[in-house]
Structure formats: structure tokens, C-alpha cells
Amino acid sequence: MRNFFLISFLLILTNLMQISCYEDIEHEELTSRLAEEIAEKYFSIDTQNTCITIVADLGVLQKFSAVNFSLVRISSNSPNDSCDTSMAEFIATSLREKCARYIVQIARPECFLPAWFEAIKNTIFERHNPKIIYLPVNDQENSSYGDALLATNETNISPNILVIENSEEEEEWPLKIYTNNFHQLVHEPERSPKIYLDDWHPSVGFRYGVNLFPDKMRNLQQKTLRLFTVPYVPYSNNDPIDGSEVRMVKEFCNVFNCKVEGVYDGMQWGEVYKENRTGIGQVGALYTENADIGVGANTYWLEYWPYIDFSDCYLGGAVVMIAPKPQVLGGWLTPFLPFPMDLWLLVMGVVIASAVGLYLLTNLTMKVSPSLAKKT
Ligand SMILES: *[C@@H]1O[C@H](CO)[C@@H](O)[C@H](O)[C@H]1NC(C)=O
Ligand SMILES: *[C@@H]1O[C@H](CO)[C@@H](O)[C@H](O)[C@H]1NC(C)=O
Ligand SMILES: *[C@@H]1O[C@H](CO)[C@@H](O)[C@H](O)[C@H]1NC(C)=O
Ligand SMILES: *[C@@H]1O[C@H](CO)[C@@H](O)[C@H](O)[C@H]1NC(C)=O
Ligand SMILES: *[C@@H]1O[C@H](CO)[C@@H](O)[C@H](O)[C@H]1NC(C)=O
């Protein structure tokens, strides 16, 4: 009987501990379990692509596993304060596998997106919308690292960035989940970089159960759409910002609730300098992420293809090729034309060779056995 009481007391105690206490679970396991939960809940919707890239410091996130997912692991090794320079190379490998969902747990999380851009610009030239989950690397970390991280220009690229932060001491919910403020550009004044979404506890799960990857594209909430306009009427003009193609973009903004801001640097369509990853004009602004859309009677220019994405065509055009008129051949050539020159040469060669061969053979026969020659 005493034992029974003891056991039930222990059971009640452990139950209480589970709800209120998470200190005995290691930080690494805590974050890993949250990442697994998010992956299974949100990444398994897309059954075409079941790949996740794990970017972690050496030895971190080793236990992460997700059923039905294939993983690409990238170890970051930055012993001193600089970024790991080899990371871009490994990210390129995962990009080739179309593995554009990332779980990042590195000591310097701000190093990840620059390396990602370097990988994109060096290898596949495709535009991706990466989904990124940043995990805090240890529980002593400054609990508000997300503000600085989500204030970097690179985070403009994706609506789907999550930052997990440790909560303050003595809070019931150990991890806080934030998303990036996609509806304002990073350098806009009075922008708060991160938006609070939810809390998480290892034994209870999510506190409010909100959608961690809401559709931010359906309603852009007056986001600024940077439109590069080349002065080329009637399609587009920069001063005033108007033209048939500009009006298309304005209509897009009517539907999706954004506002158009003109960008123009006076260099027309411009070009890209691959060596130093800069550029001028329209294609340069798009390549360096200083404009979102470019208009101005663009066609499928091959030299721009590696650096920007083209939309679908909305207007067809015809191209006429002009070539010199062919000369009429003389009628006497007609019998020879069905076969090529080398075939005719071969036929002639064979005729000559057989004549010579026959002559030599007859000569030989007359010399060796004159009687045989006489008989024939
Ligand atoms: C994994 O895939 C199988 C087959 O598609 C499915 O039955 C199972 O529920 C999946 N498991 C998880 C955890 O999603
Ligand atoms: C960091 O390490 C790299 C290579 O290990 C080295 O080239 C670089 O100088 C180091 N930086 C500092 C600030 O120590
Ligand atoms: C945490 O970071 C903020 C902003 O970068 C800084 O003001 C604060 O002093 C830091 N706190 C600690 C304990 O490092
Ligand atoms: C971020 O982009 C804006 C607009 O292109 C630019 O003015 C600003 O200097 C950039 N900031 C950094 C830190 O690169
Ligand atoms: C990049 O390279 C191009 C051509 O080599 C040069 O004209 C341009 O000034 C360079 N830009 C920067 C920022 O170095």
C-alpha cells in the first residue's frame, strides 16, 4: 500500500514536472524537437519536394530526424568570428537538389543568407523562395538576436522566415516563434523587423496554434513594389511613371494591395558585371535586388537570361530575315546533282583503278604464261 502511494505520488509529480519544467531537457534537444514538429506540420504539405537542408554548427542538430524527408546536411565551421567561407559551396549542392527549405542553427546566423545569395549567383541562376527556420544556438544567447537578423537586406527575399528565440528567464514557454515583417522593406523607417507568432513548450506544443507560414502574398498590405521603368513609350516611362506595361503592374497592385514605387538610374536596360556582382540599369537593379520588377518592352534577351527571370509573353512579334537571292544553276548540271561530289569522285576513281588493274593483270598473265594469253 505504501508503495502504491509512493508510485502515484511520483506519477503526479512527473506529470506536474512535464507541464511546468523543461530545464532538464537540453537546449539542443528542445530546439531540435520544435524544428521536427514544424517540419512535419508545415513541410509535408508539399509532397513533390520532400527535402530539407540542415545548416548547423559542427555537432549541432545531429538528432534531427523527420519521417518522409530526405536531409542535406551542411556543417558550418567558423572557429573565429568570421563567416565560414565554404558554406556557399555546400549550399550550391543543396540548391541543385532543389532543397530550398532550411533549418539553420549556427553561431552566426547572419552569415547564412549572404552565403545563400553567393550560391544562387554562382550556380543555378534560378529564383527560389526559400523557407528558413533559424534556431538559437544555445540558451545563453541574447534572446533578441532576431531583431538584428531580420533587419538585414537579404531577408527581403522571402516571406517565409521564422526566427525562434529563447524566452526570458522563468517563463513557462521556453521558445518564442517570430516571423519576418515581409510587408515592409528592411530599410523603411519605423519598421519592426519581427512579428510575434506563437510560443512553444516541449510537452504541450504550440500555445495558440496559429499558422506559422501564413500566405503573405495574397494581401501585400501596401508593401512597396519597386518597379524599374525604362523610358520607352508607349510601354513604360519613368517621369511620370506610366505606360501600358506600368499600368499592368499598377493593376497587379490593385488586386494584391501593394503600392508602386519607381526606380530608375538613367542607364536604360543596362548590364550585369558578374565579376564583382554588381550591375547597372534595369537588369543590374533586378540582379542586385534593388528592384522587384522591370518593364520596358523587354524581349527574351539571351545575355540577360542567367541573371533575371522573364515573365510570360503578353505580346507576339514577327522577325523577318533577309538573305541574298540564290543563283540559278545551269541545266547541264542536273544529271550530276543527285549525288554529292565525293561520291562522283569515288566512282571515277573506281573506274580508273579497275582499268589500270585489268591492264596490269593482263600484262602479268602474258609474261608468266604466254600460252594462256594466246588461247584467249
Ligand atoms: C509518411 O508517408 C506515408 C506514405 O505516404 C504516410 O502514410 C505517413 O503518414 C507519412 N508519415 C508522416 C509522419 O507524415
Ligand atoms: C578566421 O579564420 C580564417 C581561416 O581559419 C582566417 O583566414 C582569418 O584570418 C581568421 N580571422 C580572424 C579575425 O581571426
Ligand atoms: C542583446 O542585444 C541587444 C541588441 O543587439 C543589446 O542591446 C543587448 O545589450 C544585448 N544583451 C546582452 C545580454 O548581450
Ligand atoms: C539595403 O537596401 C537599401 C535599398 O536598396 C539600401 O539603401 C541600403 O543601403 C541597403 N543596406 C545595406 C546594409 O546594404
Ligand atoms: C564592377 O565592374 C565593372 C566592370 O568591370 C566596373 O565598371 C564597375 O565600376 C565595378 N563596380 C564596382 C562597385 O566595383
Tab-separated table of C-alpha atoms and ligand atoms in Angstrom:
chain	number	residue	atom	x	y	z
A	1	MET	CA	0.000	0.000	0.000
A	2	ARG	CA	2.767	2.398	0.827
A	3	ASN	CA	4.437	1.568	-2.409
A	4	PHE	CA	1.259	2.304	-4.293
A	5	PHE	CA	1.043	5.747	-2.736
A	6	LEU	CA	4.623	6.406	-3.476
A	7	ILE	CA	4.204	5.425	-7.098
A	8	SER	CA	1.090	7.507	-7.618
A	9	PHE	CA	2.751	10.434	-5.924
A	10	LEU	CA	5.686	10.065	-8.260
A	11	LEU	CA	3.363	9.865	-11.264
A	12	ILE	CA	1.600	13.053	-10.247
A	13	LEU	CA	4.928	14.705	-9.657
A	14	THR	CA	6.296	13.785	-13.069
A	15	ASN	CA	3.099	14.989	-14.696
A	16	LEU	CA	3.460	18.319	-12.981
A	17	MET	CA	7.096	18.475	-13.958
A	18	GLN	CA	6.230	17.905	-17.610
A	19	ILE	CA	3.925	20.852	-17.773
A	20	SER	CA	5.922	23.363	-15.848
A	21	CYS	CA	9.504	22.276	-16.182
A	22	TYR	CA	11.662	21.991	-19.244
A	23	GLU	CA	15.012	22.877	-17.700
A	24	ASP	CA	16.062	19.245	-17.601
A	25	ILE	CA	15.709	18.919	-21.364
A	26	GLU	CA	18.860	20.041	-23.079
A	27	HIS	CA	18.604	23.164	-25.183
A	28	GLU	CA	19.732	21.328	-28.272
A	29	GLU	CA	17.061	18.670	-27.953
A	30	LEU	CA	14.435	21.300	-27.239
A	31	THR	CA	15.133	23.253	-30.427
A	32	SER	CA	15.525	20.092	-32.442
A	33	ARG	CA	12.113	18.853	-31.336
A	34	LEU	CA	10.455	22.138	-32.245
A	35	ALA	CA	12.086	22.029	-35.675
A	36	GLU	CA	10.832	18.483	-36.182
A	37	GLU	CA	7.330	19.483	-35.200
A	38	ILE	CA	7.298	22.438	-37.596
A	39	ALA	CA	8.718	20.323	-40.411
A	40	GLU	CA	6.128	17.588	-40.030
A	41	LYS	CA	3.275	20.033	-39.728
A	42	TYR	CA	4.152	22.504	-42.464
A	43	PHE	CA	6.621	20.925	-44.867
A	44	SER	CA	4.790	17.693	-45.565
A	45	ILE	CA	2.027	19.519	-47.444
A	46	ASP	CA	4.264	19.671	-50.484
A	47	THR	CA	4.595	16.011	-51.422
A	48	GLN	CA	6.578	16.786	-54.581
A	49	ASN	CA	9.536	18.081	-52.668
A	50	THR	CA	10.478	16.259	-49.501
A	51	CYS	CA	13.908	17.682	-48.974
A	52	ILE	CA	15.202	19.753	-46.061
A	53	THR	CA	18.626	21.345	-45.758
A	54	ILE	CA	20.118	21.390	-42.267
A	55	VAL	CA	22.699	24.119	-41.768
A	56	ALA	CA	24.285	23.652	-38.357
A	57	ASP	CA	27.489	24.186	-36.468
A	58	LEU	CA	29.665	21.114	-36.055
A	59	GLY	CA	27.886	18.581	-33.863
A	60	VAL	CA	24.643	20.537	-33.618
A	61	LEU	CA	21.221	19.269	-34.750
A	62	GLN	CA	22.605	15.760	-35.077
A	63	LYS	CA	19.465	14.179	-33.682
A	64	PHE	CA	17.092	15.957	-36.013
A	65	SER	CA	15.086	13.473	-37.989
A	66	ALA	CA	11.854	13.826	-39.875
A	67	VAL	CA	9.865	10.935	-41.281
A	68	ASN	CA	9.373	11.015	-45.047
A	69	PHE	CA	12.006	13.722	-45.569
A	70	SER	CA	15.405	13.495	-47.114
A	71	LEU	CA	18.012	15.694	-45.486
A	72	VAL	CA	21.018	17.537	-46.828
A	73	ARG	CA	23.408	18.380	-44.008
A	74	ILE	CA	25.769	21.333	-44.145
A	75	SER	CA	28.201	21.770	-41.286
A	76	SER	CA	29.350	25.263	-40.615
A	77	ASN	CA	32.747	25.584	-39.098
A	78	SER	CA	33.666	29.091	-38.031
A	79	PRO	CA	36.099	28.891	-35.113
A	80	ASN	CA	36.697	32.629	-35.042
A	81	ASP	CA	34.318	35.484	-35.646
A	82	SER	CA	34.283	35.380	-39.455
A	83	CYS	CA	31.739	33.581	-41.608
A	84	ASP	CA	32.516	30.116	-42.922
A	85	THR	CA	33.639	30.795	-46.480
A	86	SER	CA	32.985	27.272	-47.723
A	87	MET	CA	29.291	27.402	-46.836
A	88	ALA	CA	28.237	28.845	-50.206
A	89	GLU	CA	29.737	25.874	-51.997
A	90	PHE	CA	27.732	23.386	-49.932
A	91	ILE	CA	24.550	25.415	-50.261
A	92	ALA	CA	25.017	25.257	-54.028
A	93	THR	CA	24.912	21.463	-53.772
A	94	SER	CA	21.628	21.569	-51.925
A	95	LEU	CA	20.225	24.065	-54.438
A	96	ARG	CA	20.945	21.627	-57.236
A	97	GLU	CA	18.813	19.128	-55.342
A	98	LYS	CA	16.081	21.819	-55.204
A	99	CYS	CA	16.301	21.666	-51.430
A	100	ALA	CA	15.057	25.176	-50.686
A	101	ARG	CA	13.873	24.666	-47.102
A	102	TYR	CA	16.432	25.388	-44.449
A	103	ILE	CA	16.779	24.800	-40.751
A	104	VAL	CA	19.647	26.965	-39.581
A	105	GLN	CA	21.337	26.649	-36.200
A	106	ILE	CA	24.696	28.364	-36.380
A	107	ALA	CA	26.555	30.693	-34.048
A	108	ARG	CA	26.442	33.485	-36.608
A	109	PRO	CA	23.032	33.187	-38.265
A	110	GLU	CA	23.575	36.401	-40.229
A	111	CYS	CA	26.166	34.530	-42.308
A	112	PHE	CA	23.635	32.183	-43.845
A	113	LEU	CA	21.710	34.357	-46.316
A	114	PRO	CA	24.770	36.096	-47.829
A	115	ALA	CA	26.247	32.655	-48.485
A	116	TRP	CA	22.925	31.565	-49.947
A	117	PHE	CA	22.946	34.522	-52.362
A	118	GLU	CA	26.500	33.760	-53.353
A	119	ALA	CA	25.490	30.177	-54.096
A	120	ILE	CA	22.489	31.267	-56.182
A	121	LYS	CA	24.530	33.757	-58.176
A	122	ASN	CA	27.345	31.314	-58.849
A	123	THR	CA	25.420	28.233	-59.801
A	124	ILE	CA	21.832	27.741	-60.713
A	125	PHE	CA	20.598	31.238	-61.620
A	126	GLU	CA	17.091	30.292	-60.528
A	127	ARG	CA	14.990	32.376	-58.208
A	128	HIS	CA	13.794	30.494	-55.185
A	129	ASN	CA	11.507	31.435	-52.353
A	130	PRO	CA	13.386	29.818	-49.517
A	131	LYS	CA	11.676	28.785	-46.297
A	132	ILE	CA	14.070	29.368	-43.434
A	133	ILE	CA	13.840	28.466	-39.744
A	134	TYR	CA	16.510	29.968	-37.509
A	135	LEU	CA	17.098	28.247	-34.176
A	136	PRO	CA	19.021	29.808	-31.271
A	137	VAL	CA	22.343	28.088	-30.888
A	138	ASN	CA	22.354	27.979	-27.085
A	139	ASP	CA	20.177	29.045	-24.205
A	140	GLN	CA	22.514	31.811	-23.042
A	141	GLU	CA	22.212	33.566	-26.334
A	142	ASN	CA	20.942	37.112	-26.360
A	143	SER	CA	17.260	36.435	-26.546
A	144	SER	CA	16.623	39.137	-29.136
A	145	TYR	CA	19.036	38.123	-31.891
A	146	GLY	CA	16.093	38.074	-34.318
A	147	ASP	CA	15.796	41.850	-34.494
A	148	ALA	CA	19.276	42.286	-35.892
A	149	LEU	CA	18.943	39.242	-38.135
A	150	LEU	CA	15.645	40.305	-39.696
A	151	ALA	CA	16.951	43.826	-40.295
A	152	THR	CA	19.444	42.649	-42.907
A	153	ASN	CA	18.671	43.456	-46.533
A	154	GLU	CA	18.863	39.835	-47.583
A	155	THR	CA	15.731	38.922	-45.665
A	156	ASN	CA	13.644	40.873	-48.189
A	157	ILE	CA	13.894	37.793	-50.406
A	158	SER	CA	11.384	35.572	-48.668
A	159	PRO	CA	8.028	35.873	-46.912
A	160	ASN	CA	8.698	32.622	-45.078
A	161	ILE	CA	11.376	33.212	-42.478
A	162	LEU	CA	10.904	32.043	-38.895
A	163	VAL	CA	13.129	33.026	-36.011
A	164	ILE	CA	12.941	31.001	-32.826
A	165	GLU	CA	14.135	32.810	-29.713
A	166	ASN	CA	14.644	31.755	-26.128
A	167	SER	CA	12.142	33.363	-23.836
A	168	GLU	CA	13.191	35.375	-20.823
A	169	GLU	CA	14.122	33.599	-17.619
A	170	GLU	CA	11.398	31.879	-15.627
A	171	GLU	CA	8.831	31.844	-18.336
A	172	GLU	CA	6.549	28.917	-18.774
A	173	TRP	CA	7.047	28.679	-22.527
A	174	PRO	CA	10.709	28.184	-23.364
A	175	LEU	CA	10.700	29.122	-27.058
A	176	LYS	CA	9.121	32.034	-28.876
A	177	ILE	CA	8.379	31.962	-32.595
A	178	TYR	CA	8.606	35.072	-34.759
A	179	THR	CA	8.297	35.689	-38.470
A	180	ASN	CA	9.847	38.398	-40.627
A	181	ASN	CA	7.980	41.603	-41.439
A	182	PHE	CA	7.666	40.943	-45.165
A	183	HIS	CA	5.242	43.755	-45.838
A	184	GLN	CA	7.768	46.479	-45.206
A	185	LEU	CA	11.171	46.672	-46.850
A	186	VAL	CA	14.087	46.361	-44.476
A	187	HIS	CA	15.292	49.971	-44.663
A	188	GLU	CA	11.850	51.586	-44.288
A	189	PRO	CA	11.574	53.859	-41.236
A	190	GLU	CA	9.767	52.667	-38.118
A	191	ARG	CA	9.710	49.095	-39.276
A	192	SER	CA	9.656	46.441	-36.602
A	193	PRO	CA	11.717	43.581	-38.009
A	194	LYS	CA	9.959	40.641	-36.404
A	195	ILE	CA	6.351	39.740	-35.800
A	196	TYR	CA	5.391	37.554	-32.856
A	197	LEU	CA	3.503	34.395	-33.795
A	198	ASP	CA	3.418	31.801	-31.047
A	199	ASP	CA	5.060	30.109	-28.061
A	200	TRP	CA	6.073	26.504	-27.769
A	201	HIS	CA	6.528	24.010	-24.969
A	202	PRO	CA	8.032	20.527	-25.399
A	203	SER	CA	5.173	18.667	-23.761
A	204	VAL	CA	2.236	20.952	-24.554
A	205	GLY	CA	3.095	22.040	-28.087
A	206	PHE	CA	2.090	25.348	-29.546
A	207	ARG	CA	0.387	27.856	-27.301
A	208	TYR	CA	-2.041	29.475	-29.761
A	209	GLY	CA	-1.733	27.132	-32.723
A	210	VAL	CA	-1.572	29.931	-35.299
A	211	ASN	CA	-0.421	29.253	-38.851
A	212	LEU	CA	3.349	29.715	-38.827
A	213	PHE	CA	3.551	30.117	-42.602
A	214	PRO	CA	0.597	32.385	-43.402
A	215	ASP	CA	0.092	33.396	-47.030
A	216	LYS	CA	1.695	36.835	-47.071
A	217	MET	CA	1.411	37.197	-50.838
A	218	ARG	CA	-2.371	37.210	-51.162
A	219	ASN	CA	-2.658	40.543	-49.385
A	220	LEU	CA	0.561	42.535	-49.575
A	221	GLN	CA	-0.701	45.144	-47.095
A	222	GLN	CA	0.555	48.172	-49.035
A	223	LYS	CA	4.040	46.715	-49.491
A	224	THR	CA	6.255	48.827	-51.727
A	225	LEU	CA	6.817	47.179	-55.091
A	226	ARG	CA	9.974	48.610	-56.628
A	227	LEU	CA	9.351	48.943	-60.359
A	228	PHE	CA	12.212	49.730	-62.726
A	229	THR	CA	10.846	51.784	-65.612
A	230	VAL	CA	12.910	52.329	-68.760
A	231	PRO	CA	11.784	55.419	-70.719
A	232	TYR	CA	10.418	53.667	-73.787
A	233	VAL	CA	6.919	54.909	-74.619
A	234	PRO	CA	4.253	53.702	-75.041
A	235	TYR	CA	5.314	50.707	-72.931
A	236	SER	CA	6.906	52.432	-69.973
A	237	ASN	CA	8.165	55.797	-68.815
A	238	ASN	CA	9.892	56.939	-65.650
A	239	ASP	CA	8.733	60.556	-65.449
A	240	PRO	CA	5.808	60.388	-64.959
A	241	ILE	CA	5.632	56.692	-64.118
A	242	ASP	CA	3.238	55.490	-66.764
A	243	GLY	CA	2.920	53.322	-69.850
A	244	SER	CA	0.987	50.263	-70.913
A	245	GLU	CA	3.232	47.863	-69.009
A	246	VAL	CA	3.394	50.118	-65.956
A	247	ARG	CA	-0.399	50.097	-65.894
A	248	MET	CA	-0.333	46.304	-65.823
A	249	VAL	CA	1.830	46.411	-62.715
A	250	LYS	CA	-0.428	49.041	-61.157
A	251	GLU	CA	-3.390	46.772	-61.788
A	252	PHE	CA	-1.486	43.929	-60.132
A	253	CYS	CA	-1.081	46.192	-57.115
A	254	ASN	CA	-4.784	46.995	-57.168
A	255	VAL	CA	-5.544	43.316	-56.850
A	256	PHE	CA	-2.858	42.348	-54.356
A	257	ASN	CA	-2.845	45.595	-52.340
A	258	CYS	CA	0.651	46.929	-52.900
A	259	LYS	CA	1.988	50.313	-53.954
A	260	VAL	CA	4.271	51.009	-56.888
A	261	GLU	CA	7.498	52.939	-56.407
A	262	GLY	CA	9.523	53.862	-59.476
A	263	VAL	CA	13.216	53.041	-59.725
A	264	TYR	CA	15.438	54.439	-62.478
A	265	ASP	CA	19.186	55.088	-62.594
A	266	GLY	CA	19.428	56.592	-66.075
A	267	MET	CA	21.172	53.567	-67.565
A	268	GLN	CA	18.256	52.099	-69.558
A	269	TRP	CA	18.299	48.293	-69.755
A	270	GLY	CA	21.858	48.130	-68.515
A	271	GLU	CA	24.087	45.161	-67.883
A	272	VAL	CA	25.429	42.868	-65.177
A	273	TYR	CA	29.065	42.727	-64.046
A	274	LYS	CA	29.413	39.163	-62.959
A	275	GLU	CA	32.999	39.668	-61.667
A	276	ASN	CA	32.011	41.980	-58.818
A	277	ARG	CA	28.313	41.011	-58.632
A	278	THR	CA	27.053	44.476	-59.436
A	279	GLY	CA	25.207	45.870	-62.396
A	280	ILE	CA	23.673	48.962	-63.906
A	281	GLY	CA	20.316	49.773	-65.429
A	282	GLN	CA	17.275	47.580	-65.260
A	283	VAL	CA	18.915	44.180	-65.307
A	284	GLY	CA	21.532	45.360	-62.810
A	285	ALA	CA	18.885	46.632	-60.384
A	286	LEU	CA	16.985	43.353	-60.601
A	287	TYR	CA	20.159	41.334	-60.195
A	288	THR	CA	21.259	43.256	-57.114
A	289	GLU	CA	17.754	43.106	-55.581
A	290	ASN	CA	17.231	46.851	-55.771
A	291	ALA	CA	14.118	46.437	-57.906
A	292	ASP	CA	11.379	43.818	-57.873
A	293	ILE	CA	10.001	44.128	-61.388
A	294	GLY	CA	11.326	45.720	-64.567
A	295	VAL	CA	9.260	46.848	-67.551
A	296	GLY	CA	10.146	48.457	-70.878
A	297	ALA	CA	9.392	46.264	-73.926
A	298	ASN	CA	11.717	43.525	-72.800
A	299	THR	CA	12.186	40.511	-75.018
A	300	TYR	CA	13.880	37.212	-74.271
A	301	TRP	CA	17.432	38.560	-74.386
A	302	LEU	CA	19.818	35.680	-74.128
A	303	GLU	CA	22.578	37.644	-72.387
A	304	TYR	CA	20.247	38.550	-69.507
A	305	TRP	CA	18.887	35.072	-69.082
A	306	PRO	CA	21.325	33.858	-66.396
A	307	TYR	CA	20.608	36.796	-64.093
A	308	ILE	CA	16.894	37.512	-64.127
A	309	ASP	CA	13.599	35.696	-64.582
A	310	PHE	CA	11.361	36.513	-67.515
A	311	SER	CA	7.604	36.627	-67.186
A	312	ASP	CA	5.317	35.035	-69.736
A	313	CYS	CA	4.924	36.825	-73.062
A	314	TYR	CA	1.896	39.024	-73.452
A	315	LEU	CA	2.664	40.316	-76.954
A	316	GLY	CA	3.887	38.439	-80.015
A	317	GLY	CA	6.283	39.852	-82.596
A	318	ALA	CA	7.443	38.716	-86.026
A	319	VAL	CA	11.019	38.822	-87.234
A	320	VAL	CA	11.821	38.817	-90.960
A	321	MET	CA	15.227	37.517	-92.057
A	322	ILE	CA	16.722	38.945	-95.272
A	323	ALA	CA	19.215	36.809	-97.197
A	324	PRO	CA	20.848	37.082	-100.677
A	325	LYS	CA	18.858	35.556	-103.544
A	326	PRO	CA	20.273	32.160	-104.652
A	327	GLN	CA	21.792	31.868	-108.177
A	328	VAL	CA	20.029	29.584	-110.693
A	329	LEU	CA	22.167	26.584	-111.642
A	330	GLY	CA	22.842	25.615	-115.310
A	331	GLY	CA	20.671	22.752	-116.709
A	332	TRP	CA	23.681	20.648	-117.721
A	333	LEU	CA	24.461	20.018	-114.045
A	334	THR	CA	21.149	18.244	-113.493
A	335	PRO	CA	22.428	14.643	-114.036
A	336	PHE	CA	25.227	15.185	-111.530
A	337	LEU	CA	23.252	16.837	-108.776
A	338	PRO	CA	21.531	13.794	-107.216
A	339	PHE	CA	24.842	12.611	-105.732
A	340	PRO	CA	27.462	14.610	-103.895
A	341	MET	CA	30.872	15.452	-105.292
A	342	ASP	CA	32.832	12.928	-103.246
A	343	LEU	CA	30.610	10.095	-104.466
A	344	TRP	CA	31.243	11.059	-108.083
A	345	LEU	CA	34.992	11.248	-107.370
A	346	LEU	CA	34.820	7.795	-105.846
A	347	VAL	CA	33.019	6.369	-108.903
A	348	MET	CA	35.625	7.915	-111.200
A	349	GLY	CA	38.413	6.635	-109.021
A	350	VAL	CA	36.989	3.113	-109.097
A	351	VAL	CA	36.677	3.157	-112.923
A	352	ILE	CA	40.274	4.288	-113.327
A	353	ALA	CA	41.538	1.816	-110.744
A	354	SER	CA	39.726	-1.097	-112.390
A	355	ALA	CA	41.101	-0.145	-115.856
A	356	VAL	CA	44.626	0.070	-114.530
A	357	GLY	CA	44.207	-3.133	-112.549
A	358	LEU	CA	42.898	-5.017	-115.578
A	359	TYR	CA	45.764	-3.768	-117.715
A	360	LEU	CA	48.360	-4.838	-115.154
A	361	LEU	CA	46.755	-8.234	-114.693
A	362	THR	CA	46.693	-8.867	-118.484
A	363	ASN	CA	50.323	-7.827	-118.761
A	364	LEU	CA	51.308	-10.142	-115.933
A	365	THR	CA	49.414	-13.042	-117.440
A	366	MET	CA	51.188	-12.558	-120.826
A	367	LYS	CA	54.570	-12.557	-119.151
A	368	VAL	CA	54.048	-15.512	-116.851
A	369	SER	CA	52.172	-17.833	-119.174
A	370	PRO	CA	52.067	-16.621	-122.816
A	371	SER	CA	50.235	-19.800	-123.821
A	372	LEU	CA	47.280	-18.863	-121.668
A	373	ALA	CA	47.214	-15.425	-123.261
A	374	LYS	CA	47.231	-16.884	-126.754
A	375	LYS	CA	44.369	-19.225	-126.061
A	376	THR	CA	42.005	-16.401	-125.028
B	1	LIG	C1	4.911	9.148	-44.470
B	1	LIG	O1	4.412	8.739	-45.743
B	1	LIG	C2	3.462	7.692	-45.678
B	1	LIG	C3	3.125	7.277	-47.103
B	1	LIG	O2	2.881	8.380	-47.910
B	1	LIG	C4	2.240	8.148	-44.887
B	1	LIG	O3	1.329	7.078	-44.790
B	1	LIG	C5	2.685	8.566	-43.481
B	1	LIG	O4	1.579	9.074	-42.779
B	1	LIG	C6	3.776	9.623	-43.566
B	1	LIG	N1	4.258	9.917	-42.232
B	1	LIG	C7	4.296	11.145	-41.734
B	1	LIG	C8	4.809	11.270	-40.344
B	1	LIG	O5	3.905	12.112	-42.368
B	2	LIG	C1	39.458	33.365	-39.171
B	2	LIG	O1	39.915	32.132	-39.696
B	2	LIG	C2	40.286	32.203	-41.054
B	2	LIG	C3	40.640	30.811	-41.523
B	2	LIG	O2	40.704	29.893	-40.492
B	2	LIG	C4	41.464	33.166	-41.205
B	2	LIG	O3	41.830	33.257	-42.578
B	2	LIG	C5	41.057	34.529	-40.718
B	2	LIG	O4	42.155	35.405	-40.761
B	2	LIG	C6	40.553	34.428	-39.269
B	2	LIG	N1	40.022	35.738	-38.861
B	2	LIG	C7	40.303	36.282	-37.671
B	2	LIG	C8	39.641	37.591	-37.406
B	2	LIG	O5	40.985	35.722	-36.855
B	3	LIG	C1	21.374	41.827	-26.629
B	3	LIG	O1	21.336	42.527	-27.880
B	3	LIG	C2	20.850	43.863	-27.774
B	3	LIG	C3	20.747	44.402	-29.180
B	3	LIG	O2	21.767	43.937	-30.004
B	3	LIG	C4	21.779	44.666	-26.893
B	3	LIG	O3	21.266	45.982	-26.751
B	3	LIG	C5	21.868	43.991	-25.509
B	3	LIG	O4	22.816	44.679	-24.700
B	3	LIG	C6	22.294	42.543	-25.653
B	3	LIG	N1	22.226	41.890	-24.351
B	3	LIG	C7	23.169	41.019	-23.943
B	3	LIG	C8	22.945	40.439	-22.592
B	3	LIG	O5	24.122	40.697	-24.624
B	4	LIG	C1	19.596	47.870	-48.154
B	4	LIG	O1	18.934	48.244	-49.365
B	4	LIG	C2	18.621	49.611	-49.442
B	4	LIG	C3	17.817	49.834	-50.701
B	4	LIG	O2	18.424	49.249	-51.781
B	4	LIG	C4	19.894	50.443	-49.412
B	4	LIG	O3	19.572	51.817	-49.456
B	4	LIG	C5	20.661	50.121	-48.156
B	4	LIG	O4	21.907	50.789	-48.159
B	4	LIG	C6	20.911	48.639	-48.023
B	4	LIG	N1	21.503	48.353	-46.737
B	4	LIG	C7	22.545	47.573	-46.598
B	4	LIG	C8	23.038	47.372	-45.192
B	4	LIG	O5	23.085	47.001	-47.547
B	5	LIG	C1	32.284	46.333	-61.329
B	5	LIG	O1	32.952	46.034	-62.534
B	5	LIG	C2	32.631	46.908	-63.618
B	5	LIG	C3	33.323	46.403	-64.869
B	5	LIG	O2	34.426	45.606	-64.611
B	5	LIG	C4	33.067	48.346	-63.267
B	5	LIG	O3	32.724	49.214	-64.334
B	5	LIG	C5	32.329	48.755	-62.003
B	5	LIG	O4	32.754	50.056	-61.606
B	5	LIG	C6	32.578	47.769	-60.887
B	5	LIG	N1	31.731	48.147	-59.766
B	5	LIG	C7	32.165	48.129	-58.511
B	5	LIG	C8	31.200	48.554	-57.463
B	5	LIG	O5	33.282	47.770	-58.222
